PDB file of C-alpha atoms in Angstrom:
ATOM      1  CA  MET C  87     -48.978 155.852 132.471  1.00 34.00           C
ATOM      2  CA  ALA C  88     -52.653 156.516 132.364  1.00 35.00           C
ATOM      3  CA  THR C  89     -54.179 155.499 128.919  1.00 32.00           C
ATOM      4  CA  GLU C  90     -57.875 156.859 128.867  1.00 30.00           C
ATOM      5  CA  PRO C  91     -57.874 159.794 126.257  1.00 31.00           C
ATOM      6  CA  ILE C  92     -59.244 162.879 127.624  1.00 28.00           C
ATOM      7  CA  THR C  93     -61.168 165.837 126.134  1.00 30.00           C
ATOM      8  CA  SER C  94     -64.599 164.768 124.795  1.00 29.00           C
ATOM      9  CA  GLY C  95     -64.362 161.106 125.584  1.00 31.00           C
ATOM     10  CA  SER C  96     -63.172 158.116 123.593  1.00 33.00           C
ATOM     11  CA  SER C  97     -65.597 158.533 120.811  1.00 33.00           C
ATOM     12  CA  ALA C  98     -64.253 162.033 119.988  1.00 36.00           C
ATOM     13  CA  LEU C  99     -61.087 160.172 119.180  1.00 38.00           C
ATOM     14  CA  SER C 100     -62.072 157.128 117.222  1.00 37.00           C
ATOM     15  CA  PRO C 101     -60.907 157.010 113.689  1.00 42.00           C
ATOM     16  CA  GLN C 102     -63.466 157.363 110.982  1.00 41.00           C
ATOM     17  CA  ALA C 103     -63.268 155.125 107.763  1.00 42.00           C
ATOM     18  CA  SER C 104     -65.684 156.807 104.970  1.00 40.00           C
ATOM     19  CA  THR C 105     -65.780 156.648 101.104  1.00 40.00           C
ATOM     20  CA  ASP C 106     -67.452 160.077 101.378  1.00 53.00           C
ATOM     21  CA  VAL C 107     -64.912 161.453 103.664  1.00 65.00           C
ATOM     22  CA  THR C 108     -62.189 160.231 101.267  1.00 85.00           C
ATOM     23  CA  VAL C 109     -63.675 161.916  98.334  1.00 91.00           C
ATOM     24  CA  GLU C 110     -64.222 164.932 100.478  1.00 92.00           C
ATOM     25  CA  VAL C 111     -60.506 165.298 101.263  1.00 93.00           C
ATOM     26  CA  GLU C 112     -59.408 164.576  97.605  1.00 93.00           C
ATOM     27  CA  GLU C 113     -61.664 167.419  96.471  1.00 93.00           C
ATOM     28  CA  PHE C 114     -60.200 169.638  99.127  1.00 95.00           C
ATOM     29  CA  LEU C 115     -56.599 168.641  98.170  1.00 94.00           C
ATOM     30  CA  ALA C 116     -57.312 169.211  94.542  1.00 93.00           C
ATOM     31  CA  ALA C 117     -58.610 172.640  95.039  1.00 93.00           C
ATOM     32  CA  GLU C 118     -56.878 175.581  93.699  1.00 89.00           C
ATOM     33  CA  ARG C 119     -57.201 177.744  96.695  1.00 90.00           C
ATOM     34  CA  PRO C 120     -57.688 175.083  99.616  1.00 93.00           C
ATOM     35  CA  ASP C 121     -59.495 176.527 102.394  1.00 94.00           C
ATOM     36  CA  THR C 122     -57.324 176.756 105.447  1.00 95.00           C
ATOM     37  CA  GLU C 123     -60.270 176.034 107.836  1.00 96.00           C
ATOM     38  CA  PHE C 124     -61.329 172.946 106.246  1.00 94.00           C
ATOM     39  CA  LEU C 125     -62.123 169.759 108.163  1.00 94.00           C
ATOM     40  CA  PRO C 126     -63.859 166.710 106.917  1.00 92.00           C
ATOM     41  CA  SER C 127     -67.959 166.742 107.634  1.00 91.00           C
ATOM     42  CA  THR C 128     -67.495 163.728 109.988  1.00 91.00           C
ATOM     43  CA  ALA C 129     -64.932 165.552 112.353  1.00 94.00           C
ATOM     44  CA  ARG C 130     -65.941 165.390 115.891  1.00 94.00           C
ATOM     45  CA  MET C 131     -64.713 168.623 116.958  1.00 95.00           C
ATOM     46  CA  SER C 132     -65.252 172.278 115.302  1.00 95.00           C
ATOM     47  CA  ARG C 133     -62.493 174.497 114.320  1.00 96.00           C
ATOM     48  CA  ALA C 134     -63.079 176.640 117.333  1.00 96.00           C
ATOM     49  CA  GLU C 135     -62.962 173.514 119.735  1.00 96.00           C
ATOM     50  CA  LEU C 136     -59.619 172.632 117.975  1.00 96.00           C
ATOM     51  CA  ASP C 137     -58.215 175.975 118.395  1.00 96.00           C
ATOM     52  CA  ALA C 138     -59.189 176.050 122.017  1.00 95.00           C
ATOM     53  CA  LEU C 139     -57.720 172.919 122.900  1.00 95.00           C
ATOM     54  CA  PRO C 140     -55.690 172.952 126.329  1.00 91.00           C
ATOM     55  CA  THR C 141     -51.788 172.748 125.986  1.00 90.00           C
ATOM     56  CA  SER C 142     -50.380 173.623 129.541  1.00 86.00           C
ATOM     57  CA  HIS C 143     -49.287 170.081 130.039  1.00 86.00           C
ATOM     58  CA  LEU C 144     -47.213 170.253 126.643  1.00 88.00           C
ATOM     59  CA  ASP C 145     -44.880 172.770 128.296  1.00 87.00           C
ATOM     60  CA  PRO C 146     -42.160 173.253 125.487  1.00 90.00           C
ATOM     61  CA  LEU C 147     -38.698 173.692 126.568  1.00 94.00           C
ATOM     62  CA  GLY C 148     -36.715 176.198 124.518  1.00 96.00           C
ATOM     63  CA  ILE C 149     -33.497 174.222 124.529  1.00 96.00           C
ATOM     64  CA  GLY C 150     -35.263 171.787 122.171  1.00 95.00           C
ATOM     65  CA  VAL C 151     -34.056 173.952 119.369  1.00 96.00           C
ATOM     66  CA  ILE C 152     -30.729 172.287 119.397  1.00 97.00           C
ATOM     67  CA  ALA C 153     -32.716 168.994 118.449  1.00 97.00           C
ATOM     68  CA  GLY C 154     -34.358 170.608 115.400  1.00 96.00           C
ATOM     69  CA  ALA C 155     -32.099 169.357 112.966  1.00 97.00           C
ATOM     70  CA  ALA C 156     -32.660 165.775 114.142  1.00 98.00           C
ATOM     71  CA  ASN C 157     -36.519 166.513 114.107  1.00 97.00           C
ATOM     72  CA  VAL C 158     -36.422 167.816 110.478  1.00 97.00           C
ATOM     73  CA  ILE C 159     -34.595 164.682 109.448  1.00 98.00           C
ATOM     74  CA  MET C 160     -37.347 162.512 110.830  1.00 98.00           C
ATOM     75  CA  GLN C 161     -39.951 164.645 109.192  1.00 98.00           C
ATOM     76  CA  LEU C 162     -38.567 164.658 106.046  1.00 97.00           C
ATOM     77  CA  SER C 163     -37.719 160.884 105.990  1.00 97.00           C
ATOM     78  CA  LEU C 164     -41.329 160.274 104.897  1.00 97.00           C
ATOM     79  CA  PRO C 165     -40.763 160.747 101.138  1.00 97.00           C
ATOM     80  CA  ALA C 166     -43.909 162.960 100.468  1.00 96.00           C
ATOM     81  CA  VAL C 167     -42.734 165.079 103.201  1.00 97.00           C
ATOM     82  CA  GLY C 168     -39.161 165.059 101.998  1.00 96.00           C
ATOM     83  CA  TYR C 169     -39.818 165.940  98.548  1.00 97.00           C
ATOM     84  CA  GLY C 170     -42.383 168.475  99.382  1.00 96.00           C
ATOM     85  CA  VAL C 171     -39.836 170.478 101.105  1.00 96.00           C
ATOM     86  CA  TYR C 172     -36.926 169.599  98.756  1.00 96.00           C
ATOM     87  CA  GLU C 173     -39.168 170.708  95.675  1.00 94.00           C
ATOM     88  CA  SER C 174     -40.893 173.647  97.275  1.00 90.00           C
ATOM     89  CA  ARG C 175     -41.446 176.536  95.137  1.00 87.00           C
ATOM     90  CA  VAL C 176     -41.830 178.907  97.985  1.00 86.00           C
ATOM     91  CA  ASP C 177     -38.615 180.677  97.950  1.00 85.00           C
ATOM     92  CA  SER C 178     -39.265 182.890 101.030  1.00 81.00           C
ATOM     93  CA  GLY C 179     -39.662 179.558 103.115  1.00 80.00           C
ATOM     94  CA  ASN C 180     -36.331 177.963 101.665  1.00 89.00           C
ATOM     95  CA  LEU C 181     -34.058 177.089 104.667  1.00 92.00           C
ATOM     96  CA  PHE C 182     -31.199 177.709 102.259  1.00 91.00           C
ATOM     97  CA  LYS C 183     -32.174 181.019 100.908  1.00 91.00           C
ATOM     98  CA  HIS C 184     -33.720 182.466 103.972  1.00 92.00           C
ATOM     99  CA  PRO C 185     -32.475 180.419 107.088  1.00 93.00           C
ATOM    100  CA  MET C 186     -33.312 182.858 109.673  1.00 93.00           C
ATOM    101  CA  LYS C 187     -37.032 183.640 108.329  1.00 93.00           C
ATOM    102  CA  ARG C 188     -37.729 179.861 107.870  1.00 93.00           C
ATOM    103  CA  GLY C 189     -36.256 179.333 111.260  1.00 93.00           C
ATOM    104  CA  ARG C 190     -38.403 181.908 112.968  1.00 95.00           C
ATOM    105  CA  THR C 191     -41.438 180.466 110.937  1.00 95.00           C
ATOM    106  CA  THR C 192     -41.064 176.987 112.154  1.00 95.00           C
ATOM    107  CA  LEU C 193     -40.292 177.882 115.840  1.00 96.00           C
ATOM    108  CA  SER C 194     -43.193 180.425 115.795  1.00 97.00           C
ATOM    109  CA  TYR C 195     -45.506 177.657 114.582  1.00 97.00           C
ATOM    110  CA  LEU C 196     -44.527 175.584 117.670  1.00 96.00           C
ATOM    111  CA  ALA C 197     -44.866 178.503 119.885  1.00 97.00           C
ATOM    112  CA  VAL C 198     -48.535 179.375 118.865  1.00 97.00           C
ATOM    113  CA  ALA C 199     -49.647 175.648 118.969  1.00 96.00           C
ATOM    114  CA  GLY C 200     -47.873 175.158 122.362  1.00 94.00           C
ATOM    115  CA  LEU C 201     -48.457 178.493 123.986  1.00 95.00           C
ATOM    116  CA  GLY C 202     -51.100 180.416 121.832  1.00 95.00           C
ATOM    117  CA  SER C 203     -54.548 181.316 122.216  1.00 96.00           C
ATOM    118  CA  ALA C 204     -57.383 180.200 119.765  1.00 96.00           C
ATOM    119  CA  LYS C 205     -57.077 183.633 118.007  1.00 97.00           C
ATOM    120  CA  ASP C 206     -53.153 183.191 117.738  1.00 97.00           C
ATOM    121  CA  ARG C 207     -53.827 179.423 116.054  1.00 97.00           C
ATOM    122  CA  LYS C 208     -56.470 180.699 113.655  1.00 97.00           C
ATOM    123  CA  ALA C 209     -54.293 183.575 112.523  1.00 97.00           C
ATOM    124  CA  TYR C 210     -50.994 181.477 112.074  1.00 98.00           C
ATOM    125  CA  ARG C 211     -52.929 178.816 110.355  1.00 97.00           C
ATOM    126  CA  LYS C 212     -54.183 181.067 107.624  1.00 96.00           C
ATOM    127  CA  ALA C 213     -50.684 182.539 107.253  1.00 96.00           C
ATOM    128  CA  VAL C 214     -49.153 179.282 106.863  1.00 96.00           C
ATOM    129  CA  GLY C 215     -52.122 178.058 104.618  1.00 95.00           C
ATOM    130  CA  LYS C 216     -50.963 180.687 101.896  1.00 93.00           C
ATOM    131  CA  ALA C 217     -47.496 179.347 101.829  1.00 92.00           C
ATOM    132  CA  HIS C 218     -48.599 175.508 101.845  1.00 94.00           C
ATOM    133  CA  ALA C 219     -50.911 176.110  98.864  1.00 93.00           C
ATOM    134  CA  GLN C 220     -48.074 176.481  96.506  1.00 91.00           C
ATOM    135  CA  VAL C 221     -46.561 173.144  97.900  1.00 95.00           C
ATOM    136  CA  ARG C 222     -47.952 170.468  95.757  1.00 95.00           C
ATOM    137  CA  SER C 223     -46.388 167.715  93.525  1.00 95.00           C
ATOM    138  CA  THR C 224     -45.987 168.094  89.807  1.00 93.00           C
ATOM    139  CA  ALA C 225     -45.827 165.709  87.057  1.00 93.00           C
ATOM    140  CA  ASP C 226     -42.213 165.169  87.257  1.00 93.00           C
ATOM    141  CA  SER C 227     -42.192 164.797  91.184  1.00 94.00           C
ATOM    142  CA  PRO C 228     -40.903 161.372  92.323  1.00 95.00           C
ATOM    143  CA  VAL C 229     -43.755 161.027  94.709  1.00 95.00           C
ATOM    144  CA  LYS C 230     -47.089 162.568  95.100  1.00 95.00           C
ATOM    145  CA  TYR C 231     -47.682 165.203  97.808  1.00 96.00           C
ATOM    146  CA  ASN C 232     -49.631 168.025  98.942  1.00 96.00           C
ATOM    147  CA  ALA C 233     -48.795 170.177 101.915  1.00 96.00           C
ATOM    148  CA  PHE C 234     -52.683 170.256 103.115  1.00 97.00           C
ATOM    149  CA  ASP C 235     -52.819 166.476 103.389  1.00 97.00           C
ATOM    150  CA  PRO C 236     -53.987 165.741 106.676  1.00 96.00           C
ATOM    151  CA  LYS C 237     -51.684 162.436 106.769  1.00 96.00           C
ATOM    152  CA  LEU C 238     -48.589 164.280 105.908  1.00 97.00           C
ATOM    153  CA  GLN C 239     -49.352 166.818 108.661  1.00 97.00           C
ATOM    154  CA  LEU C 240     -49.871 164.093 111.093  1.00 98.00           C
ATOM    155  CA  TRP C 241     -46.713 162.734 110.613  1.00 98.00           C
ATOM    156  CA  VAL C 242     -45.179 166.035 111.129  1.00 98.00           C
ATOM    157  CA  ALA C 243     -47.020 166.672 114.050  1.00 98.00           C
ATOM    158  CA  ALA C 244     -46.235 163.166 115.344  1.00 98.00           C
ATOM    159  CA  CYS C 245     -42.212 163.880 114.831  1.00 98.00           C
ATOM    160  CA  LEU C 246     -42.648 167.267 116.660  1.00 97.00           C
ATOM    161  CA  TYR C 247     -44.594 165.481 119.563  1.00 97.00           C
ATOM    162  CA  ARG C 248     -41.822 162.910 119.738  1.00 96.00           C
ATOM    163  CA  GLY C 249     -39.052 165.497 119.868  1.00 95.00           C
ATOM    164  CA  THR C 250     -40.826 167.077 122.757  1.00 94.00           C
ATOM    165  CA  GLU C 251     -40.840 163.942 124.697  1.00 94.00           C
ATOM    166  CA  ASP C 252     -37.384 163.257 124.038  1.00 94.00           C
ATOM    167  CA  VAL C 253     -36.223 166.805 125.115  1.00 95.00           C
ATOM    168  CA  HIS C 254     -38.369 166.682 128.395  1.00 93.00           C
ATOM    169  CA  ARG C 255     -36.766 163.332 129.136  1.00 92.00           C
ATOM    170  CA  ILE C 256     -33.123 164.553 128.477  1.00 93.00           C
ATOM    171  CA  PHE C 257     -33.384 168.269 129.838  1.00 94.00           C
ATOM    172  CA  GLY C 258     -36.411 168.210 131.946  1.00 86.00           C
ATOM    173  CA  GLY C 259     -36.103 165.176 133.882  1.00 75.00           C
ATOM    174  CA  ILE C 260     -39.399 163.748 133.006  1.00 77.00           C
ATOM    175  CA  THR C 261     -39.467 159.928 133.006  1.00 75.00           C
ATOM    176  CA  GLU C 262     -43.087 159.250 132.628  1.00 83.00           C
ATOM    177  CA  VAL C 263     -45.394 160.722 130.022  1.00 86.00           C
ATOM    178  CA  THR C 264     -48.947 161.303 131.449  1.00 89.00           C
ATOM    179  CA  ASP C 265     -52.097 161.122 129.407  1.00 93.00           C
ATOM    180  CA  GLU C 266     -52.475 164.926 129.925  1.00 93.00           C
ATOM    181  CA  ARG C 267     -49.132 165.622 128.355  1.00 92.00           C
ATOM    182  CA  TYR C 268     -49.716 163.325 125.597  1.00 95.00           C
ATOM    183  CA  GLN C 269     -53.273 164.464 124.660  1.00 96.00           C
ATOM    184  CA  ALA C 270     -52.130 168.074 124.661  1.00 95.00           C
ATOM    185  CA  GLY C 271     -49.470 167.154 121.786  1.00 96.00           C
ATOM    186  CA  ALA C 272     -52.513 166.837 119.250  1.00 97.00           C
ATOM    187  CA  VAL C 273     -52.428 170.507 118.923  1.00 97.00           C
ATOM    188  CA  LEU C 274     -49.320 170.420 117.142  1.00 97.00           C
ATOM    189  CA  GLY C 275     -51.660 168.947 114.187  1.00 97.00           C
ATOM    190  CA  THR C 276     -54.837 170.340 114.767  1.00 97.00           C
ATOM    191  CA  THR C 277     -53.670 173.647 114.345  1.00 97.00           C
ATOM    192  CA  LEU C 278     -53.480 172.873 110.822  1.00 97.00           C
ATOM    193  CA  GLN C 279     -55.796 170.588 108.989  1.00 96.00           C
ATOM    194  CA  VAL C 280     -55.369 167.413 111.190  1.00 97.00           C
ATOM    195  CA  PRO C 281     -58.946 166.486 112.672  1.00 96.00           C
ATOM    196  CA  ARG C 282     -58.629 165.367 116.423  1.00 97.00           C
ATOM    197  CA  GLU C 283     -59.956 162.076 115.873  1.00 96.00           C
ATOM    198  CA  MET C 284     -56.740 161.338 113.644  1.00 96.00           C
ATOM    199  CA  TRP C 285     -54.320 161.777 116.617  1.00 98.00           C
ATOM    200  CA  PRO C 286     -53.839 158.578 118.079  1.00 97.00           C
ATOM    201  CA  ALA C 287     -56.169 157.968 120.995  1.00 96.00           C
ATOM    202  CA  THR C 288     -53.568 156.732 123.313  1.00 96.00           C
ATOM    203  CA  ARG C 289     -49.994 156.917 123.763  1.00 96.00           C
ATOM    204  CA  GLU C 290     -49.750 153.198 123.113  1.00 96.00           C
ATOM    205  CA  ASP C 291     -51.703 153.714 119.812  1.00 97.00           C
ATOM    206  CA  PHE C 292     -49.289 156.672 119.084  1.00 97.00           C
ATOM    207  CA  GLU C 293     -46.355 153.944 119.713  1.00 97.00           C
ATOM    208  CA  THR C 294     -47.962 151.493 117.165  1.00 97.00           C
ATOM    209  CA  TYR C 295     -48.628 154.407 114.550  1.00 97.00           C
ATOM    210  CA  TRP C 296     -44.953 155.639 115.014  1.00 97.00           C
ATOM    211  CA  ASN C 297     -43.423 152.122 114.495  1.00 96.00           C
ATOM    212  CA  ASP C 298     -45.599 151.158 111.707  1.00 96.00           C
ATOM    213  CA  THR C 299     -44.702 154.360 109.820  1.00 97.00           C
ATOM    214  CA  VAL C 300     -41.251 154.227 110.491  1.00 96.00           C
ATOM    215  CA  GLU C 301     -41.060 150.658 109.161  1.00 95.00           C
ATOM    216  CA  THR C 302     -42.175 151.871 105.823  1.00 94.00           C
ATOM    217  CA  LEU C 303     -39.860 154.673 105.510  1.00 95.00           C
ATOM    218  CA  GLU C 304     -37.249 154.827 102.594  1.00 91.00           C
ATOM    219  CA  ILE C 305     -34.688 157.807 102.364  1.00 96.00           C
ATOM    220  CA  ASP C 306     -33.296 157.873  98.880  1.00 96.00           C
ATOM    221  CA  ASP C 307     -29.746 159.566  97.959  1.00 96.00           C
ATOM    222  CA  THR C 308     -31.237 162.876  97.007  1.00 97.00           C
ATOM    223  CA  ILE C 309     -33.136 163.254 100.245  1.00 97.00           C
ATOM    224  CA  ARG C 310     -30.326 161.743 102.231  1.00 97.00           C
ATOM    225  CA  GLU C 311     -27.920 164.442 101.104  1.00 97.00           C
ATOM    226  CA  TYR C 312     -30.120 167.151 101.392  1.00 97.00           C
ATOM    227  CA  LEU C 313     -30.859 166.203 104.998  1.00 98.00           C
ATOM    228  CA  MET C 314     -26.962 165.919 105.680  1.00 98.00           C
ATOM    229  CA  SER C 315     -26.532 169.195 104.335  1.00 97.00           C
ATOM    230  CA  ILE C 316     -28.883 170.451 106.849  1.00 97.00           C
ATOM    231  CA  ALA C 317     -27.397 168.145 109.644  1.00 97.00           C
ATOM    232  CA  ARG C 318     -23.992 170.172 108.811  1.00 97.00           C
ATOM    233  CA  ALA C 319     -25.868 173.494 109.057  1.00 96.00           C
ATOM    234  CA  GLU C 320     -24.750 174.351 105.372  1.00 96.00           C
ATOM    235  CA  PHE C 321     -27.767 176.798 105.207  1.00 95.00           C
ATOM    236  CA  LEU C 322     -25.781 179.260 107.689  1.00 95.00           C
ATOM    237  CA  GLY C 323     -23.298 179.688 105.060  1.00 95.00           C
ATOM    238  CA  PRO C 324     -19.671 178.051 104.233  1.00 95.00           C
ATOM    239  CA  VAL C 325     -17.819 179.893 107.187  1.00 96.00           C
ATOM    240  CA  ILE C 326     -19.990 178.699 109.743  1.00 95.00           C
ATOM    241  CA  SER C 327     -20.437 175.053 108.337  1.00 95.00           C
ATOM    242  CA  ARG C 328     -16.850 174.823 107.982  1.00 95.00           C
ATOM    243  CA  LEU C 329     -15.974 175.951 111.565  1.00 96.00           C
ATOM    244  CA  PHE C 330     -18.760 174.493 113.556  1.00 97.00           C
ATOM    245  CA  GLY C 331     -20.586 171.937 111.119  1.00 96.00           C
ATOM    246  CA  TRP C 332     -18.960 168.946 112.927  1.00 97.00           C
ATOM    247  CA  HIS C 333     -20.896 170.151 116.192  1.00 98.00           C
ATOM    248  CA  PHE C 334     -24.013 170.709 114.431  1.00 98.00           C
ATOM    249  CA  GLN C 335     -23.702 167.381 112.880  1.00 98.00           C
ATOM    250  CA  ILE C 336     -23.226 165.472 116.227  1.00 98.00           C
ATOM    251  CA  MET C 337     -26.166 167.426 117.655  1.00 98.00           C
ATOM    252  CA  ALA C 338     -28.416 166.219 114.671  1.00 98.00           C
ATOM    253  CA  ILE C 339     -27.110 162.626 114.726  1.00 98.00           C
ATOM    254  CA  GLY C 340     -27.014 162.335 118.537  1.00 97.00           C
ATOM    255  CA  PHE C 341     -30.944 163.276 118.845  1.00 97.00           C
ATOM    256  CA  LEU C 342     -31.890 161.025 116.024  1.00 97.00           C
ATOM    257  CA  PRO C 343     -33.543 157.449 117.140  1.00 96.00           C
ATOM    258  CA  GLU C 344     -31.297 154.391 116.040  1.00 96.00           C
ATOM    259  CA  ASN C 345     -33.686 153.332 113.526  1.00 95.00           C
ATOM    260  CA  PHE C 346     -33.270 156.769 111.799  1.00 97.00           C
ATOM    261  CA  ARG C 347     -29.739 156.549 112.072  1.00 97.00           C
ATOM    262  CA  ARG C 348     -29.643 153.334 110.225  1.00 96.00           C
ATOM    263  CA  LYS C 349     -31.914 154.716 107.389  1.00 96.00           C
ATOM    264  CA  MET C 350     -29.575 157.568 107.080  1.00 97.00           C
ATOM    265  CA  ARG C 351     -26.564 155.506 107.339  1.00 97.00           C
ATOM    266  CA  VAL C 352     -24.972 157.724 109.919  1.00 97.00           C
ATOM    267  CA  GLN C 353     -23.461 156.672 113.507  1.00 97.00           C
ATOM    268  CA  LEU C 354     -21.547 158.728 116.186  1.00 97.00           C
ATOM    269  CA  SER C 355     -17.905 157.684 116.933  1.00 97.00           C
ATOM    270  CA  PRO C 356     -17.024 157.068 120.444  1.00 98.00           C
ATOM    271  CA  TRP C 357     -15.710 160.537 121.146  1.00 98.00           C
ATOM    272  CA  GLN C 358     -18.716 162.115 119.272  1.00 98.00           C
ATOM    273  CA  GLU C 359     -20.936 160.014 121.706  1.00 97.00           C
ATOM    274  CA  PHE C 360     -19.032 161.376 124.596  1.00 98.00           C
ATOM    275  CA  TYR C 361     -18.983 164.918 123.495  1.00 98.00           C
ATOM    276  CA  PHE C 362     -22.816 164.625 122.916  1.00 98.00           C
ATOM    277  CA  ASP C 363     -23.518 163.162 126.431  1.00 97.00           C
ATOM    278  CA  LYS C 364     -21.088 165.788 128.283  1.00 97.00           C
ATOM    279  CA  HIS C 365     -22.604 168.627 126.289  1.00 97.00           C
ATOM    280  CA  ASN C 366     -26.184 167.770 127.251  1.00 97.00           C
ATOM    281  CA  ALA C 367     -25.467 166.956 130.923  1.00 96.00           C
ATOM    282  CA  ILE C 368     -24.084 170.499 131.291  1.00 96.00           C
ATOM    283  CA  LEU C 369     -27.161 171.973 129.656  1.00 96.00           C
ATOM    284  CA  ARG C 370     -29.457 169.551 131.603  1.00 95.00           C
ATOM    285  CA  ALA C 371     -27.847 171.163 134.767  1.00 95.00           C
ATOM    286  CA  ILE C 372     -28.472 174.678 133.574  1.00 95.00           C
ATOM    287  CA  VAL C 373     -32.138 174.181 132.232  1.00 94.00           C
ATOM    288  CA  THR C 374     -33.362 172.270 135.493  1.00 92.00           C
ATOM    289  CA  ARG C 375     -32.346 175.290 137.555  1.00 93.00           C
ATOM    290  CA  ALA C 376     -33.602 177.905 135.226  1.00 94.00           C
ATOM    291  CA  PRO C 377     -36.716 179.680 136.009  1.00 94.00           C
ATOM    292  CA  ARG C 378     -39.865 178.873 133.964  1.00 92.00           C
ATOM    293  CA  PRO C 379     -39.439 182.284 131.505  1.00 94.00           C
ATOM    294  CA  VAL C 380     -35.909 181.278 130.726  1.00 95.00           C
ATOM    295  CA  ARG C 381     -36.741 177.453 130.105  1.00 94.00           C
ATOM    296  CA  ALA C 382     -39.451 178.553 127.793  1.00 95.00           C
ATOM    297  CA  PHE C 383     -37.233 180.912 125.696  1.00 96.00           C
ATOM    298  CA  PRO C 384     -37.322 181.689 122.685  1.00 97.00           C
ATOM    299  CA  PHE C 385     -40.737 180.348 122.302  1.00 97.00           C
ATOM    300  CA  ASN C 386     -42.332 182.913 124.775  1.00 96.00           C
ATOM    301  CA  VAL C 387     -40.369 185.551 122.808  1.00 97.00           C
ATOM    302  CA  LEU C 388     -41.640 184.393 119.364  1.00 98.00           C
ATOM    303  CA  LEU C 389     -45.237 183.958 120.454  1.00 97.00           C
ATOM    304  CA  ALA C 390     -44.945 187.708 121.784  1.00 98.00           C
ATOM    305  CA  ASP C 391     -43.510 188.648 118.299  1.00 98.00           C
ATOM    306  CA  VAL C 392     -46.405 186.931 116.572  1.00 98.00           C
ATOM    307  CA  ARG C 393     -48.868 188.903 118.515  1.00 98.00           C
ATOM    308  CA  TRP C 394     -47.005 192.212 117.690  1.00 98.00           C
ATOM    309  CA  ARG C 395     -47.098 191.144 113.995  1.00 97.00           C
ATOM    310  CA  MET C 396     -50.838 190.716 114.200  1.00 97.00           C
ATOM    311  CA  ARG C 397     -51.507 193.903 115.931  1.00 97.00           C
ATOM    312  CA  THR C 398     -49.222 195.707 113.447  1.00 97.00           C
ATOM    313  CA  GLY C 399     -50.458 194.177 110.368  1.00 95.00           C
ATOM    314  CA  ARG C 400     -46.997 192.481 109.468  1.00 95.00           C
ATOM    315  CA  PRO C 401     -46.713 189.032 107.795  1.00 94.00           C
ATOM    316  CA  LEU C 402     -46.690 186.231 110.316  1.00 95.00           C
ATOM    317  CA  VAL C 403     -44.709 184.031 107.914  1.00 91.00           C
TER     318      VAL C 403
END
């Protein structure tokens, strides 16, 4: 696999360590109305350049939605992200109160980041920012968090990217991650408040960041039970959860890397492993033979929906 970074050269990707930048970010996070266009003054790329980053190599597969619960578990395993979602006061984005709306919003973000234009990304960032402005810890929160924190957003973006790799490996038949595909993944964070240079410069650097972060993760009982309720699809209501919760749980655990399974204290039984493997084998046979628009569904439809909402003045999130 190629390791030399693309887009603007290695100097644009080198991490910056500056006290001034730290103070600048802290002031941004403390602001009552944070600027959704904020970037540290030392950022090597402008907002316009970030929004225009190429993503054709990312090629999101729509079948990845079935691995969504597993990805949510990985994201929320970071305590600050987990409690940020668990304690969120944004009822309109509450998965258990508005599951369809929250699902559309999350998948639309992936569609905009992976398939959208610079105009799409800017509009969606502003819409997401209005909700993120309300997601910050209180004096009673077990951990400190702020939804605008670039470090937390980087972890979420890393989980989303790692998920795209796994989905392509399982359903797309891709066995090697090119540098172009890896670098395209940066847009999953830079569409929000993550500067381009925060994205690990090479895939090897990403693996180091990933392993080091996973090593520090601790999932307490409160977040673990919340995540298991997501795995069982309880947000879809008692009837669906009772009838199909076993299937959703197998999918959620099956797509989880082994180190996350240990932290969640879950495993699949032999028959569940067999079901998971055969289920995915059937889907893989279908996906690999499907035309490109079908492979991209529902992301292509969601992007069209976002653009329709922009034209008609409807809320994006």
